[in-house]
Short mmCIF file of C-alpha atoms in Angstrom, two decimals:
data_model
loop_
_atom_site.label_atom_id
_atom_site.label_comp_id
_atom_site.label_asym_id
_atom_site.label_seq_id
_atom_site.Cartn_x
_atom_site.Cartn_y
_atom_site.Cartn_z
CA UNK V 1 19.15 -22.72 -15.47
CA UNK V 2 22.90 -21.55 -15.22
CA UNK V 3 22.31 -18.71 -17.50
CA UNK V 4 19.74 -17.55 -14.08
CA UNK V 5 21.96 -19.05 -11.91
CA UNK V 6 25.14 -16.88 -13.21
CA UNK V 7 23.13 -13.97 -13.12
CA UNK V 8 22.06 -14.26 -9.31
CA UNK V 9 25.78 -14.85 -8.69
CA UNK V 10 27.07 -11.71 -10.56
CA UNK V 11 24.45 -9.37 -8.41
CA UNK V 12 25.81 -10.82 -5.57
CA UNK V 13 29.31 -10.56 -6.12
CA UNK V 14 28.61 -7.31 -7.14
CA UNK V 15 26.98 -6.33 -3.93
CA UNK V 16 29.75 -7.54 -2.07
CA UNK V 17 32.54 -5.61 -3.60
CA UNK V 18 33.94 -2.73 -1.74
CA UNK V 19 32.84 1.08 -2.62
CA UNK V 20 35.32 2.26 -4.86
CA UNK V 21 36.83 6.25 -4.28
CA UNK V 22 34.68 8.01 -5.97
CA UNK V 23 31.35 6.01 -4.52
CA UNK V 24 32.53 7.04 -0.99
CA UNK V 25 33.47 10.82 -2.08
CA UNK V 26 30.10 10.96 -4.35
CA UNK V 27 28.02 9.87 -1.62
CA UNK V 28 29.95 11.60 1.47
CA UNK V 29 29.95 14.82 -0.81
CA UNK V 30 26.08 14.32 -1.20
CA UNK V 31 25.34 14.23 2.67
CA UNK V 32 26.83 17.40 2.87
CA UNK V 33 23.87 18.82 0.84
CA UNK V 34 21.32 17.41 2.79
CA UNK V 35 21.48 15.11 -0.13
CA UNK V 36 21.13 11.04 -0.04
CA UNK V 37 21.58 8.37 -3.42
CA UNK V 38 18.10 7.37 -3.30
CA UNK V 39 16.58 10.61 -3.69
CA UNK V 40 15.75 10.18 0.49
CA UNK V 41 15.66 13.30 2.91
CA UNK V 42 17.83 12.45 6.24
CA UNK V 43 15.18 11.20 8.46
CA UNK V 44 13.16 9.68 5.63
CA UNK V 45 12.73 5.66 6.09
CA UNK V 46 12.16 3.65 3.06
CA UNK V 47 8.86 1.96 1.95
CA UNK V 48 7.39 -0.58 4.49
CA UNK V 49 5.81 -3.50 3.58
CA UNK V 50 4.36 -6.14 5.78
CA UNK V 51 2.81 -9.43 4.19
CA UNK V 52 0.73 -12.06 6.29
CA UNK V 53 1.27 -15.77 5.67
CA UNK V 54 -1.27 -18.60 6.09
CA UNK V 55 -0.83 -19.93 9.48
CA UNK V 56 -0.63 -16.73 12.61
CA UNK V 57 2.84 -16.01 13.59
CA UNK V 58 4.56 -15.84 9.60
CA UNK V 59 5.67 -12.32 8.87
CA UNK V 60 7.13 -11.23 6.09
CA UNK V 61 8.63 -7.35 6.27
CA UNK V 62 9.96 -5.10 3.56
CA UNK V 63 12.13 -2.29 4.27
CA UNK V 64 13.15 -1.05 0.82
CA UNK V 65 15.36 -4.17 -0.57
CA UNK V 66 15.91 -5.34 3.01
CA UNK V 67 13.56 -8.48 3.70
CA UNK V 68 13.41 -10.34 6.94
CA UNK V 69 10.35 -13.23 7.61
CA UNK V 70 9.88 -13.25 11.23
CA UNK V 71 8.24 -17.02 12.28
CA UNK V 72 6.86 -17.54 15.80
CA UNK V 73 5.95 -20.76 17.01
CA UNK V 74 4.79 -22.49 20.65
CA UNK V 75 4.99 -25.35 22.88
CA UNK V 76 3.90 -26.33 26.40
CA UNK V 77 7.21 -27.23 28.56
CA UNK V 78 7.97 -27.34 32.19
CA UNK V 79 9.26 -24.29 33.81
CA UNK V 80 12.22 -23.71 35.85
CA UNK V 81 12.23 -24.47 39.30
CA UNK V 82 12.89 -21.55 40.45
CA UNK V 83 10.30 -19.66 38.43
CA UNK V 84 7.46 -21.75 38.57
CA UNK V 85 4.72 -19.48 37.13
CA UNK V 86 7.24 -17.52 34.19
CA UNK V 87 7.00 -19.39 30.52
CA UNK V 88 9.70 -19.11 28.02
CA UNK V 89 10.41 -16.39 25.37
CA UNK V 90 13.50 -17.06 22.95
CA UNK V 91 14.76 -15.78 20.13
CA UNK V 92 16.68 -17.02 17.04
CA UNK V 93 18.01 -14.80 13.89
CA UNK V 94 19.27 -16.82 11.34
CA UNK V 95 21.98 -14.63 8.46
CA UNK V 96 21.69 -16.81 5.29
CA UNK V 97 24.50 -16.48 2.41
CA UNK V 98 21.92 -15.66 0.15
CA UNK V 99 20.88 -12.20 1.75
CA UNK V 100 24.73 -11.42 1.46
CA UNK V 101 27.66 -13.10 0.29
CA UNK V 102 29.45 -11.60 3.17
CA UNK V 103 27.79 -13.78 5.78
CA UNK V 104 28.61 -17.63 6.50
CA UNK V 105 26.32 -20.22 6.57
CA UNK V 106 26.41 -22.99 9.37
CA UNK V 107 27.42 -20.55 12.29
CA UNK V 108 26.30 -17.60 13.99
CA UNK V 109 28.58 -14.40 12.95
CA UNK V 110 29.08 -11.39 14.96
CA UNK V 111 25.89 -9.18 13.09
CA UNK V 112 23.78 -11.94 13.90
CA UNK V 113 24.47 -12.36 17.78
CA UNK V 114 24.31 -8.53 17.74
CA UNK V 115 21.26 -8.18 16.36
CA UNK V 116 19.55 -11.13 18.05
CA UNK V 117 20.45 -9.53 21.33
CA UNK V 118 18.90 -5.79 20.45
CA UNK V 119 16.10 -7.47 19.75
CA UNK V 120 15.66 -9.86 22.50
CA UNK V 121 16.83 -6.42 25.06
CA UNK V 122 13.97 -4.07 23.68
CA UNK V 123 11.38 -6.86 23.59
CA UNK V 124 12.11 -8.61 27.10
CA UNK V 125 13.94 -5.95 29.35
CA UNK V 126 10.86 -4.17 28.73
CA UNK V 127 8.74 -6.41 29.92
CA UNK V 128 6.80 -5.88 26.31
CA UNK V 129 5.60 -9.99 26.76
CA UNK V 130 3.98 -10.59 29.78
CA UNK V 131 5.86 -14.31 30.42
CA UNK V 132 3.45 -15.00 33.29
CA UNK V 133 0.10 -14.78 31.09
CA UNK V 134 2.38 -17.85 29.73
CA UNK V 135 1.41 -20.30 32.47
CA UNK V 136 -1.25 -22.94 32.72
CA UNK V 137 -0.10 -24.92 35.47
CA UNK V 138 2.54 -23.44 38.20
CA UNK V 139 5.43 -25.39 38.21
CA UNK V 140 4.43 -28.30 35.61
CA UNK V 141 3.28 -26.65 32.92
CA UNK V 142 4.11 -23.17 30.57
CA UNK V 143 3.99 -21.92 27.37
CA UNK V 144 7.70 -21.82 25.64
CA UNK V 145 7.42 -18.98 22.58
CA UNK V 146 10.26 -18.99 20.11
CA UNK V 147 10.64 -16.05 17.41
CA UNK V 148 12.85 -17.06 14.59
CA UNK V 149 14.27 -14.11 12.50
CA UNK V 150 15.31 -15.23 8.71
CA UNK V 151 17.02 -12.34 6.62
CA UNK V 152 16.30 -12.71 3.35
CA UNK V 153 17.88 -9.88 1.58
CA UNK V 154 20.09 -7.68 2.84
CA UNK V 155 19.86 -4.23 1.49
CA UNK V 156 20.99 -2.45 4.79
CA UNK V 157 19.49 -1.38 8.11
CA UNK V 158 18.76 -5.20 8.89
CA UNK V 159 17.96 -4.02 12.40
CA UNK V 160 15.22 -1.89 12.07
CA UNK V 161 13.27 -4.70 9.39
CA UNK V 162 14.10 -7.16 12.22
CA UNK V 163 12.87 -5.47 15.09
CA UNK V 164 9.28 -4.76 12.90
CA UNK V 165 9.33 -8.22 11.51
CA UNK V 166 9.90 -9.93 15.57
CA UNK V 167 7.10 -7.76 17.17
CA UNK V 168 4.38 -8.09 14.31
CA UNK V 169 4.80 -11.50 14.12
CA UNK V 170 4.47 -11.70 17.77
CA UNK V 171 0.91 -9.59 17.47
CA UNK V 172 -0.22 -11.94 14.92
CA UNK V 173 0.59 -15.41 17.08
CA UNK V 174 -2.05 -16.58 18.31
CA UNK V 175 -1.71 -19.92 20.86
CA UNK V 176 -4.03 -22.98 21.80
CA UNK V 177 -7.03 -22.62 23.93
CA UNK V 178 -6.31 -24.62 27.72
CA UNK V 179 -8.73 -24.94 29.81
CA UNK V 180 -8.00 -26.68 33.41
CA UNK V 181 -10.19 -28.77 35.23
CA UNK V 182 -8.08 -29.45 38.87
CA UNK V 183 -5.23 -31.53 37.80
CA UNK V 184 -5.80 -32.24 34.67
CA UNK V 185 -5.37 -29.77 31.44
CA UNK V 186 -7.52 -29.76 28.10
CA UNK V 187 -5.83 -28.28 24.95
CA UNK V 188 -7.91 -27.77 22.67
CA UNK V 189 -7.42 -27.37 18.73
CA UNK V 190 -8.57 -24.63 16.50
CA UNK V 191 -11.88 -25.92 14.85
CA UNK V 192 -12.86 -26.40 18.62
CA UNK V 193 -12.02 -22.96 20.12
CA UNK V 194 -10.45 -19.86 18.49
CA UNK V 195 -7.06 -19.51 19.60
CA UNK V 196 -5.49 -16.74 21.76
CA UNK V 197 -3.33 -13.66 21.41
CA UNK V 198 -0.69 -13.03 23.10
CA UNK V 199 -0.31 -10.42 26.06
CA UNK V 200 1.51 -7.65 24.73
CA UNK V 201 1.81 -4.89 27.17
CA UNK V 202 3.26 -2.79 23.97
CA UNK V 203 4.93 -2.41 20.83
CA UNK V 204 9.05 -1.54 20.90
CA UNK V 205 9.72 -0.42 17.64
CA UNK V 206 14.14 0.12 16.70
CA UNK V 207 14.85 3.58 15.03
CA UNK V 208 18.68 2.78 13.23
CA UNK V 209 20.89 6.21 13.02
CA UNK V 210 24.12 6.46 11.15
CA UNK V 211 26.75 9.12 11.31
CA UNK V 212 29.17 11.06 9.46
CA UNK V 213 31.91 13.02 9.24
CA UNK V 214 32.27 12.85 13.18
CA UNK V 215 28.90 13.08 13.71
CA UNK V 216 28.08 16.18 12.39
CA UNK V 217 25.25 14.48 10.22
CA UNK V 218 23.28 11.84 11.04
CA UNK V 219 20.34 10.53 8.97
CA UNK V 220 17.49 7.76 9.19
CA UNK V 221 16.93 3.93 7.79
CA UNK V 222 20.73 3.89 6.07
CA UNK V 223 20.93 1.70 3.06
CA UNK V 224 23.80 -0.63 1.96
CA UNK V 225 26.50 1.56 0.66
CA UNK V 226 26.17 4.53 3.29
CA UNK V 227 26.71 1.49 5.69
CA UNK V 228 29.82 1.55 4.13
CA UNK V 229 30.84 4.51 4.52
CA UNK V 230 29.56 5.58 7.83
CA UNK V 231 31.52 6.30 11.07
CA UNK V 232 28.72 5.03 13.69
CA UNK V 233 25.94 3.79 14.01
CA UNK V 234 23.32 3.84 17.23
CA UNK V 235 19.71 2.01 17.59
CA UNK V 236 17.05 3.46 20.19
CA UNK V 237 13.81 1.01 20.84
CA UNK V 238 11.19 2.84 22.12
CA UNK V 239 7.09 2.55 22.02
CA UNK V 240 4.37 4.46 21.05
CA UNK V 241 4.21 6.23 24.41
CA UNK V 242 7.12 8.12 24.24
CA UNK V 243 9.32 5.84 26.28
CA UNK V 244 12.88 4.25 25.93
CA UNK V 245 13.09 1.11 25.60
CA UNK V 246 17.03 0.16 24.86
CA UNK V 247 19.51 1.83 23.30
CA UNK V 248 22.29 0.30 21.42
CA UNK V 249 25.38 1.72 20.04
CA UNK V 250 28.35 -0.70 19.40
CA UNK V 251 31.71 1.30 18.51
CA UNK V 252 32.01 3.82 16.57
CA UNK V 253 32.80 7.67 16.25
CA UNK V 254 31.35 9.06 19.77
CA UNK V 255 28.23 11.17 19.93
CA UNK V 256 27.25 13.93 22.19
CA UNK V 257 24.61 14.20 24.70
CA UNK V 258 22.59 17.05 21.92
CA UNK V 259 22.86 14.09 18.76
CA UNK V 260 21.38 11.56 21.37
CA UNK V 261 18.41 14.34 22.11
CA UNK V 262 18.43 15.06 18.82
CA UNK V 263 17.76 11.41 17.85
CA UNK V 264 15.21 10.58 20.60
CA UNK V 265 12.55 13.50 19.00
CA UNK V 266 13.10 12.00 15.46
CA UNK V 267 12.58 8.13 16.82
CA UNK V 268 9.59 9.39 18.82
CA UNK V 269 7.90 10.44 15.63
CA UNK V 270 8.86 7.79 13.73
CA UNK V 271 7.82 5.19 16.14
CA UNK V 272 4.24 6.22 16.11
CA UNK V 273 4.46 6.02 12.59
CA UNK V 274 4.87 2.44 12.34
CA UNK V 275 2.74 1.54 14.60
CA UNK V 276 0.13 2.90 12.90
CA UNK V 277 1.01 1.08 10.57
CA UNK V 278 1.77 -2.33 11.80
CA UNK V 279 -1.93 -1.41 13.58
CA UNK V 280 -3.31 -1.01 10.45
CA UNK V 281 -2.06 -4.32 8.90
CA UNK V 282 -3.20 -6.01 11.73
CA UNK V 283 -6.68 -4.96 11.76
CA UNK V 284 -6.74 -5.54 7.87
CA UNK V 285 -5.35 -9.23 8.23
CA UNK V 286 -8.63 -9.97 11.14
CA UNK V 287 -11.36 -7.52 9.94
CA UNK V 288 -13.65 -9.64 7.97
CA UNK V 289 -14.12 -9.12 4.43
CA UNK V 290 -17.56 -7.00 3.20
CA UNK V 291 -19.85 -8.14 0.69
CA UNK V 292 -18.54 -7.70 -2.66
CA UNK V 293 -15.19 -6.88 -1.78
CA UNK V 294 -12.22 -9.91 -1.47
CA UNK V 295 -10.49 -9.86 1.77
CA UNK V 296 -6.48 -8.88 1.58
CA UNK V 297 -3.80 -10.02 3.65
CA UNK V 298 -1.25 -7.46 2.89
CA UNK V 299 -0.78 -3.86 3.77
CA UNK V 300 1.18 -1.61 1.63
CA UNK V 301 2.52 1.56 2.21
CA UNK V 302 0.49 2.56 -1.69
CA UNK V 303 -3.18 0.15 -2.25
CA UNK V 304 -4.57 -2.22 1.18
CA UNK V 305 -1.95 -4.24 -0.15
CA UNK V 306 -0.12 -1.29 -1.30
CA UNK V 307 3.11 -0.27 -0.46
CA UNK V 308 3.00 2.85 2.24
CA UNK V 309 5.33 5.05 2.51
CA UNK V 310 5.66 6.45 6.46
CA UNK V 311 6.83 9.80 5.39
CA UNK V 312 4.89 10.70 2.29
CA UNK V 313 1.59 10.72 1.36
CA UNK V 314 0.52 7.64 -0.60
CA UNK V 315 0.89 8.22 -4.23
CA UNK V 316 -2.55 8.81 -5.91
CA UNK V 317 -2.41 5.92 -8.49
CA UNK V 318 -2.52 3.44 -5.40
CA UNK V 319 -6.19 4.89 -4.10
CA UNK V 320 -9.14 4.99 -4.37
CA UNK V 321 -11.45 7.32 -6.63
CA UNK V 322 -14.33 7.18 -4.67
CA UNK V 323 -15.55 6.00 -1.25
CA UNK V 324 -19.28 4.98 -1.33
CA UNK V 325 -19.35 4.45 2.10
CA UNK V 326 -18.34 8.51 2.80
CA UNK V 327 -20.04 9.74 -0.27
CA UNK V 328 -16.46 11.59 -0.55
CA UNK V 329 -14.91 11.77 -4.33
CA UNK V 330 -11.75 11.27 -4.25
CA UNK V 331 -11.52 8.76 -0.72
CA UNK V 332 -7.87 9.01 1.56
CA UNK V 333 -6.34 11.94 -0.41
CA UNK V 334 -5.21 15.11 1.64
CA UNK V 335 -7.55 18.42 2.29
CA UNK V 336 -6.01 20.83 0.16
CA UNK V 337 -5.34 18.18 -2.76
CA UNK V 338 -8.97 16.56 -2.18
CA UNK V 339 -10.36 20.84 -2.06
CA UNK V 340 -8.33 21.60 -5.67
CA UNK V 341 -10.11 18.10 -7.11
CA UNK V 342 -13.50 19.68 -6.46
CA UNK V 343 -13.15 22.99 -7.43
CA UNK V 344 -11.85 21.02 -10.53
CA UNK V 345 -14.93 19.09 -11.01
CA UNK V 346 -16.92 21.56 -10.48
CA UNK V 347 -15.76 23.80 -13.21
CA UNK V 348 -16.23 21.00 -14.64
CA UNK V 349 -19.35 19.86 -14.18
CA UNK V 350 -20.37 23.70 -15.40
CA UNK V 351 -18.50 23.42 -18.35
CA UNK V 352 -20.07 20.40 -19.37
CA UNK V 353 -23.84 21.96 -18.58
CA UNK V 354 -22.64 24.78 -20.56
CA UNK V 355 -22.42 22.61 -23.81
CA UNK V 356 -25.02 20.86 -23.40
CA UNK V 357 -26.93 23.71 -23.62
CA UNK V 358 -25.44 24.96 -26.93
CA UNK V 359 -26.04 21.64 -28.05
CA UNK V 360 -29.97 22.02 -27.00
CA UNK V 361 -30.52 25.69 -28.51
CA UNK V 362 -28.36 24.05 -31.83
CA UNK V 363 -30.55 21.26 -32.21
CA UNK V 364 -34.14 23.12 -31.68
CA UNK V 365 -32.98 25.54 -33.96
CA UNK V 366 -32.77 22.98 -36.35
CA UNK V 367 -35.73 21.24 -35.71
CA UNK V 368 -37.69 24.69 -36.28
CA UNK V 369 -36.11 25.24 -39.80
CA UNK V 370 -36.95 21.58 -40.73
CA UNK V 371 -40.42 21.91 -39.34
CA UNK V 372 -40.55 25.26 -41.63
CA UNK V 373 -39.18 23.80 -44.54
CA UNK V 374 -41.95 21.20 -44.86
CA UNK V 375 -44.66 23.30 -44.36
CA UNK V 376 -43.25 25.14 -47.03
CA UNK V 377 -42.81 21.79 -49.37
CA UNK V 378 -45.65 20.59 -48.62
CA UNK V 379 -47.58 23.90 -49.50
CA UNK V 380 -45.95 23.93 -52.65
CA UNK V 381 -47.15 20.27 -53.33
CA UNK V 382 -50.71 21.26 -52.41
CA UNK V 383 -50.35 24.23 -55.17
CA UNK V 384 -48.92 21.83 -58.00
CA UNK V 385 -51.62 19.37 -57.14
CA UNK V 386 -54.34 22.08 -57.58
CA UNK V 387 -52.61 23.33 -60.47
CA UNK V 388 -52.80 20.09 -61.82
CA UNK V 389 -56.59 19.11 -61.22
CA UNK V 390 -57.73 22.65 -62.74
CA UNK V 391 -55.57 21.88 -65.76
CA UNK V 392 -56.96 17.81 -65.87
CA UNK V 393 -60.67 19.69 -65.97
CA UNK V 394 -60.18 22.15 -68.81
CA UNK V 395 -58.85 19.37 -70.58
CA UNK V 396 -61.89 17.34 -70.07
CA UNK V 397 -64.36 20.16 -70.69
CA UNK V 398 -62.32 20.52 -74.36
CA UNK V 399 -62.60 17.14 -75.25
CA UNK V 400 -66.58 17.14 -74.14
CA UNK V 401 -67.13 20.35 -76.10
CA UNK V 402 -65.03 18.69 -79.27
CA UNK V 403 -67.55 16.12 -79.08
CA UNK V 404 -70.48 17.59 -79.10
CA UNK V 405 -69.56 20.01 -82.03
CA UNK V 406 -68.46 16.80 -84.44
CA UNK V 407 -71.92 15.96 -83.34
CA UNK V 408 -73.81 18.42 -84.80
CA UNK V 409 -71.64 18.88 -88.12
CA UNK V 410 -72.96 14.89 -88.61
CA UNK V 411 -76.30 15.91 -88.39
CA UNK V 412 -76.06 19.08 -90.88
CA UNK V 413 -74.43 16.77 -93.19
CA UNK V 414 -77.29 14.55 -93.14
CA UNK V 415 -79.92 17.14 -93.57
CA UNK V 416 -78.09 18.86 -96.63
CA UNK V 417 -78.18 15.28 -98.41
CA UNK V 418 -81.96 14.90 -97.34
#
């Protein structure tokens, strides 16, 4: 309604205003402690989150409150001339209003040409797609690939969710089945043939640095507002074998050869990082479900599903309390954590053995002193009932003896009137 509709504009304008003074001192004043608004250490990325949609190719990443859906979609073209065997491999990033106010719908702006060409240098200049694999028939017919990059909410470091959004979408494409019979070429549709992955020689992953106060500090992942108030800002694409793919750094404050060094150890550990992780939501999106359980298409750094934070240790409500398939208590929790629970349950387990032996020795006690108590009662009852019988035949032998003595006074009687 408007009341919703007013409210989604109010955010917005709010996002778009300008850090006031004491923002930009709070937050430059923070740094200087090692210190960041979001309670982040300097090379500490946000939470990723990477969701699956129901055709291959629809990505949606998370990156914090940044949100980019990565789309990737194929055709069979003809080639160039003068590359006969080479298919195509574009690349489109679209910057709606909606993500920010700041951007303008209709035409490409500056951010989005920028970031459309980091992507498309890490990705093609090193030779991550292999466009040849991308041919069925030299010089008639080729695969064309196009990656389209939507930003849905922009809540800084765009590049970075881009760059992860473009190259797990890519992973997860999967293209028509051709076969080729001379000169004529069979495509064939997915209920008749599983379709085919791409040939991805690796994975480029963008590591975004920003810096301040002339360099001197430089931190990880920055958000919106230290965007704001940074002096630089430089993106290195590499892989997870150690190697440099791009580098980009557009303007800026300028940064010395040790900050670059610096920068390329961090990225390095970072990269392998993700791709662990973009591995892992992979192989959870094709592994097939097990019986009993129901088969999930996201992966979160926290549950399979469950947000995962790169840097931390997965908080413990977000696992699980025991693996039956390890026999472990406790399943995916760290040694010395996982070590504490069990000295834990074992004290107790012997706690618990302890009372239920009090509770044993309390209860046969008990049953003794009942079993004693009626033997006793019932020995009494045996002495009232004998009691009772001896005094029943006394009073029967009285009565008898009464009787006979009445007896005999009748028959004096009758003799004395004889």
């Amino acid at each position: 309604g408007i009341n919703a509709e007013y409210g989604i504009y109010r955010i917005l304008m709010k996002r778009a205003a300008p850090l006031s003074k004491n923002e930009r001192e709070f937050i430059l004043s923070a740094l200087e402690d090692s210190q960041r608004i979001d309670c982040r250490q300097l090379y500490d990325f946000r939470r990723i989150k990477i969701s699956f949609g129901q055709k291959h190719g629809q990505v949606e990443v998370s990156l914090g409150l940044t949100r980019a859906y990565g789309v990737v979609t194929g055709e069979i073209v003809e080639p160039f001339p003068d590359r006969p065997t080479e298919g195509f491999f574009t690349f489109n990033v679209e910057l709606s209003p909606m993500a920010d106010p700041s951007w303008e719908a209709g035409r490409p702006s500056e951010t989005a040409v920028e970031l459309g060409r980091m992507i498309e240098r890490g990705l093609r200049e090193s030779r991550a797609i292999d466009t040849e694999a991308l041919c069925i028939v030299a010089g008639k017919k080729v695969f064309s690939i196009r990656c389209d990059i939507h930003i849905l909410d922009n809540n800084g470091n765009i590049f970075d969710c881009a760059s992860i959004a473009a190259i797990t979408a890519l992973l997860h494409f999967r293209r028509q089945e051709v076969t080729v019979t001379g000169e004529n070429v069979i495509i064939h549709s997915e209920a008749d043939r599983d379709p085919v992955p791409l040939s991805i020689h690796h994975i480029p992953i963008s590591v975004t640095f920003a810096f301040f106060q002339k360099g001197n500090i430089v931190l990880v992942d920055p958000s919106l507002k230290e965007e704001m108030v940074m002096d630089g800002r430089m993106t290195m694409t590499l892989n997870s074998y150690k190697e440099i793919c791009s580098i980009h750094k557009a303007g800026g404050v300028p940064v010395q050869m040790d900050a670059i060094l610096r920068c390329t150890h961090v990225a390095v550990v970072k990269v392998m990082e993700i791709s662990k992780l973009i591995e892992a939501a992979l192989a959870s999106k094709t592994k097939p479900p097990t019986v009993g359980s129901k088969k999930k298409a996201n992966l979160s750094l926290g549950d399979v599903g469950k947000d995962i934070n790169v840097e931390e240790t997965p908080p413990l409500k977000n696992l699980e309390l025991f693996d039956f398939t390890e026999g472990k208590l406790f399943a995916n929790i760290p040694e010395h954590l996982n070590a504490e629970l069990d000295n834990k349950m074992k004290e107790f387990e012997a706690l618990a053995n302890e009372l239920i032996g009090q509770t044993d020795g309390n209860s046969n006690s008990h049953s003794s002193s009942a079993l004693m108590d009626t033997s006793s009662q019932a020995g009494d009852d045996s002495n009232m009932n004998e009691e009772n019988t001896t005094h029943i035949n006394k009073r029967e032998d009285e009565e008898e003896n009464l009787k006979k003595g009445g007896r005999g006074k009748g028959k004096n009687a009758k003799d004395k009137q004889k």
